Short mmCIF file of C-alpha atoms in Angstrom, two decimals:
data_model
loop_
_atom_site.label_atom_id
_atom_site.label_comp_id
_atom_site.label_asym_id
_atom_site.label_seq_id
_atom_site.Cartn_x
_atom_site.Cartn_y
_atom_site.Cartn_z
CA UNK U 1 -34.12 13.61 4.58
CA UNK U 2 -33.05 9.80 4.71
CA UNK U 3 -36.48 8.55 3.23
CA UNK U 4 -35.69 10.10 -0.02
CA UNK U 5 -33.21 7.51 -0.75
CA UNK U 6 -35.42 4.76 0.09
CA UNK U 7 -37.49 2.75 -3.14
CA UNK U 8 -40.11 -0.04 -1.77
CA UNK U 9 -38.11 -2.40 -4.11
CA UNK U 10 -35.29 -1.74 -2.08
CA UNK U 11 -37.39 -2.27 1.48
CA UNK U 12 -38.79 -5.62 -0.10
CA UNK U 13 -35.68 -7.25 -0.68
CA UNK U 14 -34.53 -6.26 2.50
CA UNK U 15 -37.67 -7.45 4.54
CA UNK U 16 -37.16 -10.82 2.33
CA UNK U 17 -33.99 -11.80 3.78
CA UNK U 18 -34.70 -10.92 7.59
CA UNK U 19 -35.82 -13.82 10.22
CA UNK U 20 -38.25 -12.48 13.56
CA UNK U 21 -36.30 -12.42 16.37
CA UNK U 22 -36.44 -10.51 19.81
CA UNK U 23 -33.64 -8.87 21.95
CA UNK U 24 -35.90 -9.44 25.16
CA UNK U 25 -34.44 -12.63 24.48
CA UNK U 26 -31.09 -12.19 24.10
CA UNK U 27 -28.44 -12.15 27.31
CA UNK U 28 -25.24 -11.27 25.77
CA UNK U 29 -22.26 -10.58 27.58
CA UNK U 30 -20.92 -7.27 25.74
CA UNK U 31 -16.89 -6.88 25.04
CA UNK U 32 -14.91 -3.92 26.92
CA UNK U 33 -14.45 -0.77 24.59
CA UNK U 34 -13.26 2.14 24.87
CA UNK U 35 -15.76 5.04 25.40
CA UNK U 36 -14.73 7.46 22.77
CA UNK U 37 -18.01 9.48 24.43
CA UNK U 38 -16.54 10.40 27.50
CA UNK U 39 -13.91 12.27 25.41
CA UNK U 40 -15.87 14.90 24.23
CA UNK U 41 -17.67 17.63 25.62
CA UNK U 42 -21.76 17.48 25.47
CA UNK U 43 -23.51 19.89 23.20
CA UNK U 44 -26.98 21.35 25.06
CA UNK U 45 -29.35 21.04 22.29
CA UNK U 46 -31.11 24.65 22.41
CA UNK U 47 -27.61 25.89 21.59
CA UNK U 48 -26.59 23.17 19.15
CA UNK U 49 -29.62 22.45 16.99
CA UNK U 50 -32.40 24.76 15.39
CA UNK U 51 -36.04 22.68 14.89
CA UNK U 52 -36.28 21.47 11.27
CA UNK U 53 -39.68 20.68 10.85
CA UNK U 54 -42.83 19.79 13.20
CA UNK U 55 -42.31 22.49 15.95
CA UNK U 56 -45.35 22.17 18.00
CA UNK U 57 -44.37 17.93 18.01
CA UNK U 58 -40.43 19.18 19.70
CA UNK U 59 -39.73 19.85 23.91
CA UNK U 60 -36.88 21.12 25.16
CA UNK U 61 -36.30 19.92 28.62
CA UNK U 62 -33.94 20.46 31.39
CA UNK U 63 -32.53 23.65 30.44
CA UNK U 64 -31.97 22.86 26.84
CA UNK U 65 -30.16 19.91 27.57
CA UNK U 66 -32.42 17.25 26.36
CA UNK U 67 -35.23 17.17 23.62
CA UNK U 68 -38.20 14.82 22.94
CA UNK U 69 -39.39 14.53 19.02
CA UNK U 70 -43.08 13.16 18.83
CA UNK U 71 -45.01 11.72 15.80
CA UNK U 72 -48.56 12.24 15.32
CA UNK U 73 -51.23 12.32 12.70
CA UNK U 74 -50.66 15.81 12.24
CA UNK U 75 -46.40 15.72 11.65
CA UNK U 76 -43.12 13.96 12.89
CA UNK U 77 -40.41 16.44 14.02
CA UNK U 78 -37.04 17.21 13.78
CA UNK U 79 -34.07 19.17 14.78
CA UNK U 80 -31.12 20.08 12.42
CA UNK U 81 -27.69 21.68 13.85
CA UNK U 82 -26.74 25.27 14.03
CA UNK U 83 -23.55 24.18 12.03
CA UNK U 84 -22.61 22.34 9.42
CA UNK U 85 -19.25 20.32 9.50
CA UNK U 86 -16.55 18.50 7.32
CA UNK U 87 -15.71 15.60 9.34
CA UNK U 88 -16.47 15.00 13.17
CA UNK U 89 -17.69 12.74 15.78
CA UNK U 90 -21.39 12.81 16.52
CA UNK U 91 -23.48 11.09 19.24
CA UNK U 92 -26.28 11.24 21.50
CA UNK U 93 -28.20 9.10 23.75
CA UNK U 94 -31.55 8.14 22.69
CA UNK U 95 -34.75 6.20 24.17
CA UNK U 96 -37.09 4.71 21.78
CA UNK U 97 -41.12 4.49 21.99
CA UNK U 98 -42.20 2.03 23.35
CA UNK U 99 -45.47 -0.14 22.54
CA UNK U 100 -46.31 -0.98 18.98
CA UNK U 101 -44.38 1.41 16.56
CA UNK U 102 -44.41 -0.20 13.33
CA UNK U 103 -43.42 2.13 10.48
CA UNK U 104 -42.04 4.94 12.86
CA UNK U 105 -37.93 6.09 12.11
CA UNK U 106 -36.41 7.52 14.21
CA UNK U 107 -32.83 9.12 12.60
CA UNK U 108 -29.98 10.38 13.47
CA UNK U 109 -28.08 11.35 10.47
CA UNK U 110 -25.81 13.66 8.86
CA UNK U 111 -26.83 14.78 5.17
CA UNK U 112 -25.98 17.55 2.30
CA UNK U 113 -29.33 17.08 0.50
CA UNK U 114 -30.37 20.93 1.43
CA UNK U 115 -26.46 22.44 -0.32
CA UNK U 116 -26.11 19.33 -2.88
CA UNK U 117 -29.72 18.20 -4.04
CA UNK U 118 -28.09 16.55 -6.71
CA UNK U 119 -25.19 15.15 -5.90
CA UNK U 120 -26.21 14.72 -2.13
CA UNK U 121 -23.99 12.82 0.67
CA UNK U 122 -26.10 11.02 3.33
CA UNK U 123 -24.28 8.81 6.77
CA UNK U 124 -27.05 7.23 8.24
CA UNK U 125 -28.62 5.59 11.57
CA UNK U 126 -32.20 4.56 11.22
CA UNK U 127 -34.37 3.21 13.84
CA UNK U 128 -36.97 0.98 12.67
CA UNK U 129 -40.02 0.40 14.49
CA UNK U 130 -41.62 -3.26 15.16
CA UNK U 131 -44.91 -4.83 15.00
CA UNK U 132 -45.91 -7.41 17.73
CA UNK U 133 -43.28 -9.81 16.21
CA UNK U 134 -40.33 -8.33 15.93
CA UNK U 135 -38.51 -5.83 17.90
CA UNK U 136 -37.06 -2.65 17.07
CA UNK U 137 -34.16 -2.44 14.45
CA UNK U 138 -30.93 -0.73 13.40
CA UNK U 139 -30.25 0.10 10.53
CA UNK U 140 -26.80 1.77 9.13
CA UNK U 141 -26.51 3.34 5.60
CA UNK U 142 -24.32 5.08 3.51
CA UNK U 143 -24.47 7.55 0.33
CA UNK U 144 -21.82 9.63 -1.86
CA UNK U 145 -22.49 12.13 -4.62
CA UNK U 146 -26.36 11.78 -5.52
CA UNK U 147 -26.02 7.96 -6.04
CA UNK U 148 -29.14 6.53 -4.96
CA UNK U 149 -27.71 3.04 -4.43
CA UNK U 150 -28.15 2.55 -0.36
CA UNK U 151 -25.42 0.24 1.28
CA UNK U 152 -27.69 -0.54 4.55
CA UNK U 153 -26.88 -2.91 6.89
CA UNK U 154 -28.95 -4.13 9.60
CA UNK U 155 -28.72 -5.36 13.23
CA UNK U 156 -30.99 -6.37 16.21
CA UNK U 157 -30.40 -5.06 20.04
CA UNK U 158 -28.38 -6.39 22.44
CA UNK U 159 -31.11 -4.82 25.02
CA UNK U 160 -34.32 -3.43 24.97
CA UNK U 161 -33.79 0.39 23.47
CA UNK U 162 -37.22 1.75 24.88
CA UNK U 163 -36.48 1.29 28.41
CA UNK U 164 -33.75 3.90 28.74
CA UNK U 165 -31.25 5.96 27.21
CA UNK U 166 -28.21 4.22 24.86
CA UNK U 167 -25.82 6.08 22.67
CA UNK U 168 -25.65 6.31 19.06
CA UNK U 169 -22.54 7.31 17.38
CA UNK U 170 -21.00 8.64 13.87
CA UNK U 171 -17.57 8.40 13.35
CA UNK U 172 -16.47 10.47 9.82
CA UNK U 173 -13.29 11.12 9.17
CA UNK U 174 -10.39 11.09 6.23
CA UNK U 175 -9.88 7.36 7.12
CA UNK U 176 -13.05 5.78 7.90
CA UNK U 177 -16.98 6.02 8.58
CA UNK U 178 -17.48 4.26 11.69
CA UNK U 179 -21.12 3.43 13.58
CA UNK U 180 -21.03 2.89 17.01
CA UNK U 181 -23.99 1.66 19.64
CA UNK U 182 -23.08 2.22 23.35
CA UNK U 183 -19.37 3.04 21.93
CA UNK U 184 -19.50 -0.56 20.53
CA UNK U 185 -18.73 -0.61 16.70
CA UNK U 186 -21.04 -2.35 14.85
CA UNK U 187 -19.70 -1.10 11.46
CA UNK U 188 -16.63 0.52 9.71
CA UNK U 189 -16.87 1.64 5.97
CA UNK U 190 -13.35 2.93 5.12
CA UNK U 191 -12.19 5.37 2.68
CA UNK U 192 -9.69 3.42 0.90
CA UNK U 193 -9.90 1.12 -2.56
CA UNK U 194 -12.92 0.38 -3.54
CA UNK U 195 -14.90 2.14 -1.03
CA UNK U 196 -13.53 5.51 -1.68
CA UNK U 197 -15.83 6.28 -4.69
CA UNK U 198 -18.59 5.82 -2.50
CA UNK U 199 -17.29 7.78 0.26
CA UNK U 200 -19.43 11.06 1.73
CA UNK U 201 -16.81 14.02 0.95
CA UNK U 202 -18.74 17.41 1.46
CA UNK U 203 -19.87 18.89 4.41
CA UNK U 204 -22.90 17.63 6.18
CA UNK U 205 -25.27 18.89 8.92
CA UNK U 206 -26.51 16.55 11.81
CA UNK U 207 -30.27 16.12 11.67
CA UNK U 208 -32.47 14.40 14.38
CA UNK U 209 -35.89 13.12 13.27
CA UNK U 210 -38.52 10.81 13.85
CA UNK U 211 -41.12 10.10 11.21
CA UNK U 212 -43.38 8.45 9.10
CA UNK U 213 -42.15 5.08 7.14
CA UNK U 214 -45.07 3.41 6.43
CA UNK U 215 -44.42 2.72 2.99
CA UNK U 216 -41.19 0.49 3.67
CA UNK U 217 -40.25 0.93 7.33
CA UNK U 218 -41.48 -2.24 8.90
CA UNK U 219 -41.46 -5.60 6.65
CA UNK U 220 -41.50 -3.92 3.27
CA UNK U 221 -44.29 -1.55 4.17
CA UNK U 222 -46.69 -4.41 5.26
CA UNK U 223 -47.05 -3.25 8.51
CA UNK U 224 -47.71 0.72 8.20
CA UNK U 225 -47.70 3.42 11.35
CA UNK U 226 -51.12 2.87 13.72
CA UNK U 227 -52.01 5.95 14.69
CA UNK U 228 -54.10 4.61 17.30
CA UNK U 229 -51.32 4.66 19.49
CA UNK U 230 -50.04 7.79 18.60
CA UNK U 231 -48.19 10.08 19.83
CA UNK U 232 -44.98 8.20 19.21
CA UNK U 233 -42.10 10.07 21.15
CA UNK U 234 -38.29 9.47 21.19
CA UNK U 235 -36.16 11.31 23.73
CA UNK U 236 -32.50 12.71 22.98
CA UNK U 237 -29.79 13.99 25.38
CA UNK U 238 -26.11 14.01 25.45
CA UNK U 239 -25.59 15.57 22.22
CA UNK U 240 -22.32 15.71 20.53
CA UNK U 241 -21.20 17.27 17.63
CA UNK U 242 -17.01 18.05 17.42
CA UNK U 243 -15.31 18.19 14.66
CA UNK U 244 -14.48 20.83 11.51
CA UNK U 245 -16.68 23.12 11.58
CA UNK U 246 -17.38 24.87 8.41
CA UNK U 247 -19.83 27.97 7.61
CA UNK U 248 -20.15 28.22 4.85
CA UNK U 249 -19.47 24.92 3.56
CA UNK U 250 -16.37 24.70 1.74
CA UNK U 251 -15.91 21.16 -0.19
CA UNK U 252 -12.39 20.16 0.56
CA UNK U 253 -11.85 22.62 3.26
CA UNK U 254 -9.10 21.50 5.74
CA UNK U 255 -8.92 22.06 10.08
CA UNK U 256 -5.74 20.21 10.13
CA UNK U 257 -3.70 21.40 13.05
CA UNK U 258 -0.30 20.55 13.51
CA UNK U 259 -0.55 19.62 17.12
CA UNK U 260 -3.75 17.15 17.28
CA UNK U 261 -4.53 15.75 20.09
CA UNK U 262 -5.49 12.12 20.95
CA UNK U 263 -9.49 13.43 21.42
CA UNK U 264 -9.71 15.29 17.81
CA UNK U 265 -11.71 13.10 16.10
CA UNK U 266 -11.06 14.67 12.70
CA UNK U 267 -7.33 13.46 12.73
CA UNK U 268 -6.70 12.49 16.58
CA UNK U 269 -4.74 8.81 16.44
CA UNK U 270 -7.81 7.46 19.40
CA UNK U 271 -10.01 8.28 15.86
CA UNK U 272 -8.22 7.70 12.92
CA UNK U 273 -7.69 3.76 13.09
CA UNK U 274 -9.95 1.33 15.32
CA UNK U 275 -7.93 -0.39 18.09
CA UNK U 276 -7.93 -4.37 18.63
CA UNK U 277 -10.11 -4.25 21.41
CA UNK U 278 -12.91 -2.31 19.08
CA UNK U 279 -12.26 -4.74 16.43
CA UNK U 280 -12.92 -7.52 18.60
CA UNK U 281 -16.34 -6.00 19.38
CA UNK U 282 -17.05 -4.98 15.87
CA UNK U 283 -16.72 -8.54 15.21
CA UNK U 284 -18.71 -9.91 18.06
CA UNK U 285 -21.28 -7.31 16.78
CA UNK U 286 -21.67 -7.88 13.09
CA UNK U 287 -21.52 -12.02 14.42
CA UNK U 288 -24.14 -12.37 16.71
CA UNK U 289 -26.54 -9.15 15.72
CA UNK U 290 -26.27 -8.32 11.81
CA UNK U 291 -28.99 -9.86 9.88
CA UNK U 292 -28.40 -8.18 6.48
CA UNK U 293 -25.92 -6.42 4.75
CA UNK U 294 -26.47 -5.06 0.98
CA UNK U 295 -22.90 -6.63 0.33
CA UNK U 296 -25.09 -10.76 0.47
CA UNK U 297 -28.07 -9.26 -1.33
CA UNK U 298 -27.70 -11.10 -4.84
CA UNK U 299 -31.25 -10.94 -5.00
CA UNK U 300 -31.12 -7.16 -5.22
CA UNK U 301 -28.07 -6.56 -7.16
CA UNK U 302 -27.25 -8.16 -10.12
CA UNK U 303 -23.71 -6.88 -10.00
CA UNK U 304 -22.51 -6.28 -6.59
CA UNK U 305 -21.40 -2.87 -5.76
CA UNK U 306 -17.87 -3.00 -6.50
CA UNK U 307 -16.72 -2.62 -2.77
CA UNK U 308 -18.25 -6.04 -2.38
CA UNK U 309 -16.05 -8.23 -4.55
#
């Protein structure tokens, strides 16, 4: 699970270099994208996942096709997929609790830790909760082969993610890890030069969860979950998961095909290099939203990872 990788130490320095802000009060006029989730076919989640842990805190609604995960003072919850899968796009829409939800995650995230405990690979997308001063936050990371170095990065909303649904998106592929919020990239970490020796290379299941992060969720810990306003519920729909499949997982293991199509987002050409209009966005993103990025974090690193420099 993505809390494993995370030391207080590491959740101080981060809280040190953030500012309070609030996406209530942000108007932004977003760029045009394309929306590489209308390409692919949804996923209903009774068919596509298989509950992880905290069953009594998961509902399946509308046939299947949508699924609310709950906190409580009893558990958090989670779903994990039927599959596991060596490159793929994966996305769903999500609606975040509302109300004061310091130290609650909520994450959608693809990880090895169950095959590889050792030498896990981890692609994350963590949802922070807030206390009354700050609103909820995104938070991208990235690990490779057991290193326990994280690479986060961190952004604020363009909009207020507990009033309805918005999509969340992994991109992993041969060429590139890309996140994506309503189809808008917010980060790429490619799999060339210096980033390819921290670059996620066995298979990986998708995992849904929302849970407990007192100890370093919201401001370094200082603000820890209040159960008094408990339960704390996210809701998921539009699930999908497409991609190489591979049971059992096979390091290394190829779906190449020698007639892709554009929509294969393994090696498909609308997935295997981002287009001028996303790079436009992924600038306007990083810009105007990122607050922190591990790569400006002197403080924490004496050395810079060497994908940095």
């Amino acid at each position: 699970m993505a809390i494993l990788q995370h030391t207080l130490f590491i959740c101080l320095s981060v809280f040190c270099m953030t500012s309070v802000a609030s996406s209530h009060s942000r108007h932004y006029t977003t760029p045009s994208v394309p929306r590489l989730t209308d390409l692919l076919s949804h996923v209903s989640v009774d068919t596509g996942f298989s509950k992880f842990f905290g069953g009594p805190n998961i509902k399946l609604i509308n046939n299947g096709s949508m699924a609310t995960l709950a906190l409580d003072k009893t558990s958090g919850s989670g779903l994990v997929s039927r599959n596991k899968y060596y490159y793929g796009f994966f996305s769903a829409t999500i609606k975040l609790p509302a109300g004061l939800t310091s130290g609650v995650v909520v994450a959608f995230y693809l990880s090895n830790a169950d095959m590889y405990p050792h030498s896990h690979d981890e692609i994350d997308i963590e949802l922070l909760g807030h206390d009354k001063r700050i609103d909820w936050v995104l938070q991208t990371n990235v690990y490779a082969n057991g290193v326990s170095t994280g690479r986060e990065e961190k952004f604020y909303f363009w909009f207020d993610p507990t009033q309805q649904h918005h999509y969340y998106s992994i991109l992993w592929n041969s060429h590139h890890i890309v996140f994506l919020v309503d189809n808008i990239p917010v980060r790429e970490f490619p799999n060339n030069g210096k980033f390819s020796t921290a670059y996620p290379s066995k298979p990986m299941s998708l995992y849904v969860t929302i849970w407990d992060g007192s100890q370093w969720a919201t401001h370094g810990g200082k603000y820890p979950v209040n159960y008094k306003y408990a339960p704390f519920v996210a809701s998921f729909a539009d699930m999908e998961m497409a991609g190489c499949i591979t049971n059992p997982p096979q390091p290394g293991s190829s779906c190449s095909n020698s007639s892709l199509s554009s929509m294969d987002p393994v090696g498909g050409p609308d997935f295997v290099k981002l287009s001028n209009q996303q790079i436009t966005a992924m600038d306007w993103a990083r810009r105007k939203l990122m607050f922190y990025s591990y790569c400006k974090d002197t403080s924490r690193f004496k050395v810079l990872p060497p994908e940095c420099t």
